[in-house]
Short mmCIF file of C-alpha atoms in Angstrom, two decimals:
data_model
loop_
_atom_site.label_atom_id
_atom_site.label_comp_id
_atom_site.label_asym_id
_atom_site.label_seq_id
_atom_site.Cartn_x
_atom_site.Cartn_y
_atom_site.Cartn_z
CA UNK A 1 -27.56 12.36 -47.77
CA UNK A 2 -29.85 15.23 -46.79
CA UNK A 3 -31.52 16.52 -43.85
CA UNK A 4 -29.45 14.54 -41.23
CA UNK A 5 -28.73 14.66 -37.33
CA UNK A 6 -25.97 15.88 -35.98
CA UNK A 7 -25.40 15.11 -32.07
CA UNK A 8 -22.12 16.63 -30.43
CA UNK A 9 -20.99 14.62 -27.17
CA UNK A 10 -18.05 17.06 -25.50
CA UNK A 11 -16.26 14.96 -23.21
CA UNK A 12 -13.68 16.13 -20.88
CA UNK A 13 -10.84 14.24 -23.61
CA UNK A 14 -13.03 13.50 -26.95
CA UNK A 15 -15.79 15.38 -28.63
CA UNK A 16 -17.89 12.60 -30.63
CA UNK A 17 -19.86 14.11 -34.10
CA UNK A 18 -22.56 11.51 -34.41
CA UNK A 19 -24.17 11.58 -37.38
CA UNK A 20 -27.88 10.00 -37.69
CA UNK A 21 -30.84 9.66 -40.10
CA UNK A 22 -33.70 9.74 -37.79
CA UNK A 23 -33.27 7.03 -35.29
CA UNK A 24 -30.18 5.16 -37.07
CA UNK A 25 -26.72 5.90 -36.35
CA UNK A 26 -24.66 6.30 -39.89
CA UNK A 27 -20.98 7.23 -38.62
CA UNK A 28 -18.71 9.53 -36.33
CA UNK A 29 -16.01 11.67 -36.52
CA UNK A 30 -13.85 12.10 -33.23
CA UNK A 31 -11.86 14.74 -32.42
CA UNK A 32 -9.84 15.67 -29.23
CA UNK A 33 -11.34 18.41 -26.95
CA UNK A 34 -8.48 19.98 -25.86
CA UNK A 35 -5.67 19.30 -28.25
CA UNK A 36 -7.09 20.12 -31.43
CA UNK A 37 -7.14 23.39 -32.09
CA UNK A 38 -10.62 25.18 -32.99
CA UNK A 39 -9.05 25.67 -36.98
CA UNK A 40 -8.17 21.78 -37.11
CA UNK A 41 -11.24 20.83 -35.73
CA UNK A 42 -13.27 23.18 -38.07
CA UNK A 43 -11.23 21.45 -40.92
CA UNK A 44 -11.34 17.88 -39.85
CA UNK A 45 -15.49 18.62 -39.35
CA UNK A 46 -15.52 20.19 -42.58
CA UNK A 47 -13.94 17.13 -44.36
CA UNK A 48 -15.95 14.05 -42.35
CA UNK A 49 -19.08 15.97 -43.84
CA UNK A 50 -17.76 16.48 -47.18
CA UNK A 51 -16.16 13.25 -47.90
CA UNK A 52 -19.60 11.48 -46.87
CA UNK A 53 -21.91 13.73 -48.94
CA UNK A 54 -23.68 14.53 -45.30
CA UNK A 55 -26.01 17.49 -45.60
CA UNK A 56 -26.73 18.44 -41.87
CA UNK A 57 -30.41 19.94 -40.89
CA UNK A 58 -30.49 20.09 -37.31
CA UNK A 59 -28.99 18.70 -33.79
CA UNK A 60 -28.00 19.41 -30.39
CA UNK A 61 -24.78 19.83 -28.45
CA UNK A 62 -24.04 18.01 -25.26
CA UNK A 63 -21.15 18.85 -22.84
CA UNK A 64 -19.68 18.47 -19.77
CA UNK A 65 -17.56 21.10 -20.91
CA UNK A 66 -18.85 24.17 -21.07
CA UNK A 67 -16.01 26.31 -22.26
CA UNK A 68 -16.00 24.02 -25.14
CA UNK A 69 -19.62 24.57 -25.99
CA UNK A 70 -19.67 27.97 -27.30
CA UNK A 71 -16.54 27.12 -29.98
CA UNK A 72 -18.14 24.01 -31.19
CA UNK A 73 -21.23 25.82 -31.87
CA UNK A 74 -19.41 28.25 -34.01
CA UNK A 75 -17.95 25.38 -35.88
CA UNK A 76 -20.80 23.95 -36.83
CA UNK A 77 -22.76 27.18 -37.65
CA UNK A 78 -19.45 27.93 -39.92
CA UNK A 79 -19.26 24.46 -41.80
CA UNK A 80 -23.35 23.46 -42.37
CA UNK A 81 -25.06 27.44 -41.24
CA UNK A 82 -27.09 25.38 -38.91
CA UNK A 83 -26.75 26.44 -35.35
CA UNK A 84 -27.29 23.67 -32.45
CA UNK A 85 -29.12 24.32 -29.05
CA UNK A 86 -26.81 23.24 -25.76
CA UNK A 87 -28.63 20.51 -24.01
CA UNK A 88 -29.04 21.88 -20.40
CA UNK A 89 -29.76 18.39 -17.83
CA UNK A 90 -31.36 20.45 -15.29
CA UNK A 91 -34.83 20.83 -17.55
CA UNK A 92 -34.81 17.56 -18.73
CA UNK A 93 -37.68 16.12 -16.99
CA UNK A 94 -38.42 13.01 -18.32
CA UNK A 95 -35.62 11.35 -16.12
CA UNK A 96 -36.91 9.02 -13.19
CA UNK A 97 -34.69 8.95 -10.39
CA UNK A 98 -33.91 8.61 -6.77
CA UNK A 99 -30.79 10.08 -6.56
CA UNK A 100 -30.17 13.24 -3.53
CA UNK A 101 -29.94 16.03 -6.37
CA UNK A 102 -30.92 14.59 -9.93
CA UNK A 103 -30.04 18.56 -10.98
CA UNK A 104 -26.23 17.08 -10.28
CA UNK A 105 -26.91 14.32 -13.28
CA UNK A 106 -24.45 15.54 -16.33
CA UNK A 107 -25.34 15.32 -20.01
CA UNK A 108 -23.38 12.47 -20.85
CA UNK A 109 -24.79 10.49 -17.89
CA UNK A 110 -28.46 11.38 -18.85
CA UNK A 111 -27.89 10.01 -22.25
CA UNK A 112 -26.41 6.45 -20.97
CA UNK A 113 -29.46 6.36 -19.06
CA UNK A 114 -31.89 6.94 -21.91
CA UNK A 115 -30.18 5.38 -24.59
CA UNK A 116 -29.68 2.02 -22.36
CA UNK A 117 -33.35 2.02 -21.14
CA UNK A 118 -34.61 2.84 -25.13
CA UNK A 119 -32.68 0.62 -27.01
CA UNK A 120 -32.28 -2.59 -23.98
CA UNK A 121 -34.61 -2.43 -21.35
CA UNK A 122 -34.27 -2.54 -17.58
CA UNK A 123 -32.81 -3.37 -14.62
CA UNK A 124 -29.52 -2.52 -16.54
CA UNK A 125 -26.32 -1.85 -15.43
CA UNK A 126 -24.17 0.80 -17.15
CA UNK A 127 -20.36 0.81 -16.99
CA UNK A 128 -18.90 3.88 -19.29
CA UNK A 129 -15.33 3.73 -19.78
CA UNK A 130 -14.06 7.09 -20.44
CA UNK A 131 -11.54 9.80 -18.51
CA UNK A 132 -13.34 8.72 -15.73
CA UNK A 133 -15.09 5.80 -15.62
CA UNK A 134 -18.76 5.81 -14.50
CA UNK A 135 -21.73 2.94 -13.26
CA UNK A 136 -25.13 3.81 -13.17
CA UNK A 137 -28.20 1.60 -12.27
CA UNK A 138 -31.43 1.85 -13.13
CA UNK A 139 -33.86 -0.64 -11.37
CA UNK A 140 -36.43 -3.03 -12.70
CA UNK A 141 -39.15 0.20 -12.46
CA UNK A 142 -36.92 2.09 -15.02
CA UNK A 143 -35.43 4.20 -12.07
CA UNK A 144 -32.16 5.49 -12.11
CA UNK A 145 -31.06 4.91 -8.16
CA UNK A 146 -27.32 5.90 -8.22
CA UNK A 147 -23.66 5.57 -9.95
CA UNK A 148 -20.03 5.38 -9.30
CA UNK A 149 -17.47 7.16 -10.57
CA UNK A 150 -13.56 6.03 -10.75
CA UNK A 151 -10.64 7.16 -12.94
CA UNK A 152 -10.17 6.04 -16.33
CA UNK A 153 -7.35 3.79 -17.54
CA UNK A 154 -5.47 6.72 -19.37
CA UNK A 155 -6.28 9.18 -16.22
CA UNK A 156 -5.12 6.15 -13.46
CA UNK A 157 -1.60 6.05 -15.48
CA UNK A 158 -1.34 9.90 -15.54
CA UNK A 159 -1.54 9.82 -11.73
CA UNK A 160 1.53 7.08 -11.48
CA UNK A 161 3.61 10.26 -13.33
CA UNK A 162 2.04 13.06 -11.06
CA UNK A 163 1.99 11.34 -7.85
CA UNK A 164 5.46 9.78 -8.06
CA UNK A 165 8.88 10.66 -8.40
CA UNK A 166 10.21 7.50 -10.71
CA UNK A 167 7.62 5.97 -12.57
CA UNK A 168 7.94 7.09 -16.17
CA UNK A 169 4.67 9.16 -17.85
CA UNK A 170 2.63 7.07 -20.36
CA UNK A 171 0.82 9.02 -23.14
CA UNK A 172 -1.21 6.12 -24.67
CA UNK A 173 -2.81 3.15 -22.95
CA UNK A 174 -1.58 -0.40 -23.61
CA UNK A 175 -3.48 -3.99 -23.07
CA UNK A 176 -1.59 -5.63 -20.73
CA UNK A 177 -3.77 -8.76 -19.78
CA UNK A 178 -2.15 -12.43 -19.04
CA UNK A 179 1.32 -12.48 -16.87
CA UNK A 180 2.64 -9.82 -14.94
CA UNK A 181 4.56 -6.92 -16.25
CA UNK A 182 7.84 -7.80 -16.82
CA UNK A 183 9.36 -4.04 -16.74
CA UNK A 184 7.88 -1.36 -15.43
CA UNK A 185 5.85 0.22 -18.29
CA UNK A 186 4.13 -3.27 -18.69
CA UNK A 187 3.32 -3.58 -14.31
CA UNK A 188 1.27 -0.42 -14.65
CA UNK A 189 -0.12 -1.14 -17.39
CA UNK A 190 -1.16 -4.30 -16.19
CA UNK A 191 -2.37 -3.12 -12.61
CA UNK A 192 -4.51 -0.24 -14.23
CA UNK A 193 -6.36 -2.94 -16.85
CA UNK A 194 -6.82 -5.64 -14.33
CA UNK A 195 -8.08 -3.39 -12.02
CA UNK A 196 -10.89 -2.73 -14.07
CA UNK A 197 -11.67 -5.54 -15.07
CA UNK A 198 -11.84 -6.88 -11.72
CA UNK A 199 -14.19 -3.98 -10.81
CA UNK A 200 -16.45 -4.78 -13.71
CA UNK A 201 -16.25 -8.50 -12.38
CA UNK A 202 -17.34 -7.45 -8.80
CA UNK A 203 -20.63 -5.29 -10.27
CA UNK A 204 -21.30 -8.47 -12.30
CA UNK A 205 -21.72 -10.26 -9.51
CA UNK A 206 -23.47 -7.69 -6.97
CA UNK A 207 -26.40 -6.81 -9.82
CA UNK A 208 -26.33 -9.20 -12.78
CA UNK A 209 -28.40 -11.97 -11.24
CA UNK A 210 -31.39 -9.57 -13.43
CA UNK A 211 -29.60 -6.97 -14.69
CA UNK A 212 -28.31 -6.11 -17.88
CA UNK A 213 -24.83 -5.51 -18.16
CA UNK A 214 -23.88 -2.39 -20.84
CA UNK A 215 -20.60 -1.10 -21.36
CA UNK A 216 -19.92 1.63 -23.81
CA UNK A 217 -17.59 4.28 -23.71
CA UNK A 218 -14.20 5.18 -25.71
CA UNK A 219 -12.06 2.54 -23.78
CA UNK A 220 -15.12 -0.56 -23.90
CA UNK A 221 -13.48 -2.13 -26.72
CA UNK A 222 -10.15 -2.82 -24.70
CA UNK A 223 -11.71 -5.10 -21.94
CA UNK A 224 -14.27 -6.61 -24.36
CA UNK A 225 -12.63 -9.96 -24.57
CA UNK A 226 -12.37 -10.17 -20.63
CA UNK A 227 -16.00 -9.70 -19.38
CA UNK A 228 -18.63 -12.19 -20.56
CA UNK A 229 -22.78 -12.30 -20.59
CA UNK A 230 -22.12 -8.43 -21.29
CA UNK A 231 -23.07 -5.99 -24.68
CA UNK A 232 -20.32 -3.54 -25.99
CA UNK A 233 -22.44 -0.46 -27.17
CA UNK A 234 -19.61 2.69 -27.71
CA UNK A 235 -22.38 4.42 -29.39
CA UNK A 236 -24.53 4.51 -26.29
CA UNK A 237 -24.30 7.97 -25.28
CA UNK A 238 -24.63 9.65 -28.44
CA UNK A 239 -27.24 7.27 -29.33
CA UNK A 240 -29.01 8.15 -26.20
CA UNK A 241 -28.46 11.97 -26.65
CA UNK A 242 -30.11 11.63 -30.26
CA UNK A 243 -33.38 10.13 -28.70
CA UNK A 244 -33.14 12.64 -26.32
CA UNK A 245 -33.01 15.27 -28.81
CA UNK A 246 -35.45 13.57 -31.08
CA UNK A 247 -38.30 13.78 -27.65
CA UNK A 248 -37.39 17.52 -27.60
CA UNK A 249 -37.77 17.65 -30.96
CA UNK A 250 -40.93 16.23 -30.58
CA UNK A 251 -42.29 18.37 -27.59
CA UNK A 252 -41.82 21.33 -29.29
CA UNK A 253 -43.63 20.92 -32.23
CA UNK A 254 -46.32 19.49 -30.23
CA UNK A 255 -46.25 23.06 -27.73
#
């Protein structure tokens, strides 16, 4: 397929390559930010593209890493010679809100907001499950009035290991819904999940009387089955950032 999208989300664990044709999303490739080295991810880039017959024409990057930004703009100048513009939040101006400092408003959150006001309409809620795990609200006027940030499930066990002197480290997150944890790997397991859930609960109840309730991000899928009247979207953000890019797109040919 020729003369595709390409729209990078570099989050502070996973980097998402979503791959669209215009305004539909075809497929993703997801490496890790951090652990992957820039060869392997040059490779694994190199072969999601290939093995999908995906001729790449144009994009953007968006991070909340910057570091990160310069190498996977070399990567993707190396693999399709098409070099992608960084997103920068502070110029985007087509953002309503009435937060304090709406120049503090990442990339990633930017595109939840879009993407969930394009594609589902507000008053909407936005819970995005990642390393740490945001809600943002946008009113029934399409304004974005404020959000709330706690860890993620993977970055909540990591703290048990740093904070503590006994309880073992967990490298990979584990459902652990029904009973309580019968040993200690289950127990915080189970505190960490349940304690999302319940917060999820609690925001159901403070704002979904008229509110949409969205929830996307790379752990959505795990707490699915728990929270009901809700839509699992985990290509929100890049979905978002691709409208984004396609109303820069836009503007510029227009200026």
């Amino acid at each position: 397929m020729k003369n595709l999208t390409l729209v990078i989300d570099i989050g502070n664990t996973t980097t998402i390559y979503g791959v669209f044709d215009n305004k539909t999303f075809i497929k993703s490739l997801i490496t890790l930010t951090h652990d992957h080295s820039e060869s392997e991810k040059t490779k694994l880039l190199d072969k999601f593209l290939y093995d999908n017959d995906f001729q790449i024409s144009k994009g953007m990057i968006f991070s909340v890493v910057p570091v990160e930004s310069i190498v996977v703009q070399k990567i993707v100048e190396k693999v399709t010679n098409v070099k992608l513009d960084v997103f920068d939040p502070k110029g985007y101006k087509n953002l309503e809100t009435s937060v304090d400092d709406p120049k503090e408003i990442g990339a990633d959150l930017v595109a939840d907001i879009v993407g969930a006001k394009a594609l589902y309409g507000h008053p909407v809620v936005i819970i995005d499950l990642g390393t740490v795990n945001k809600l943002l609200y946008v009113n029934k006027n399409g304004v974005f009035t404020g959000c709330s940030f706690f860890p993620g499930m993977q970055t909540s066990l990591s703290l048990f290991n740093e904070k503590t002197a006994l309880l073992p480290e967990i490298e990979e997150f584990k459902t652990s819904p029904g009973k309580l944890g019968t040993n200690t790997l289950d127990a915080m397991n189970h505190g960490v999940y349940w304690s999302v859930v319940s917060y999820i609960e609690r925001v159901q109840r403070e704002f979904n009387k008229d509110a949409k309730l969205i929830i996307t991000g790379g752990n959505c899928q795990i707490i699915a089955g728990e929270i009901k009247n809700r839509i699992i979207d985990p290509e929100l953000t890049i979905k978002g950032m691709n409208i984004i890019f396609m109303e820069l797109e836009k503007w510029i040919a227009n200026n």
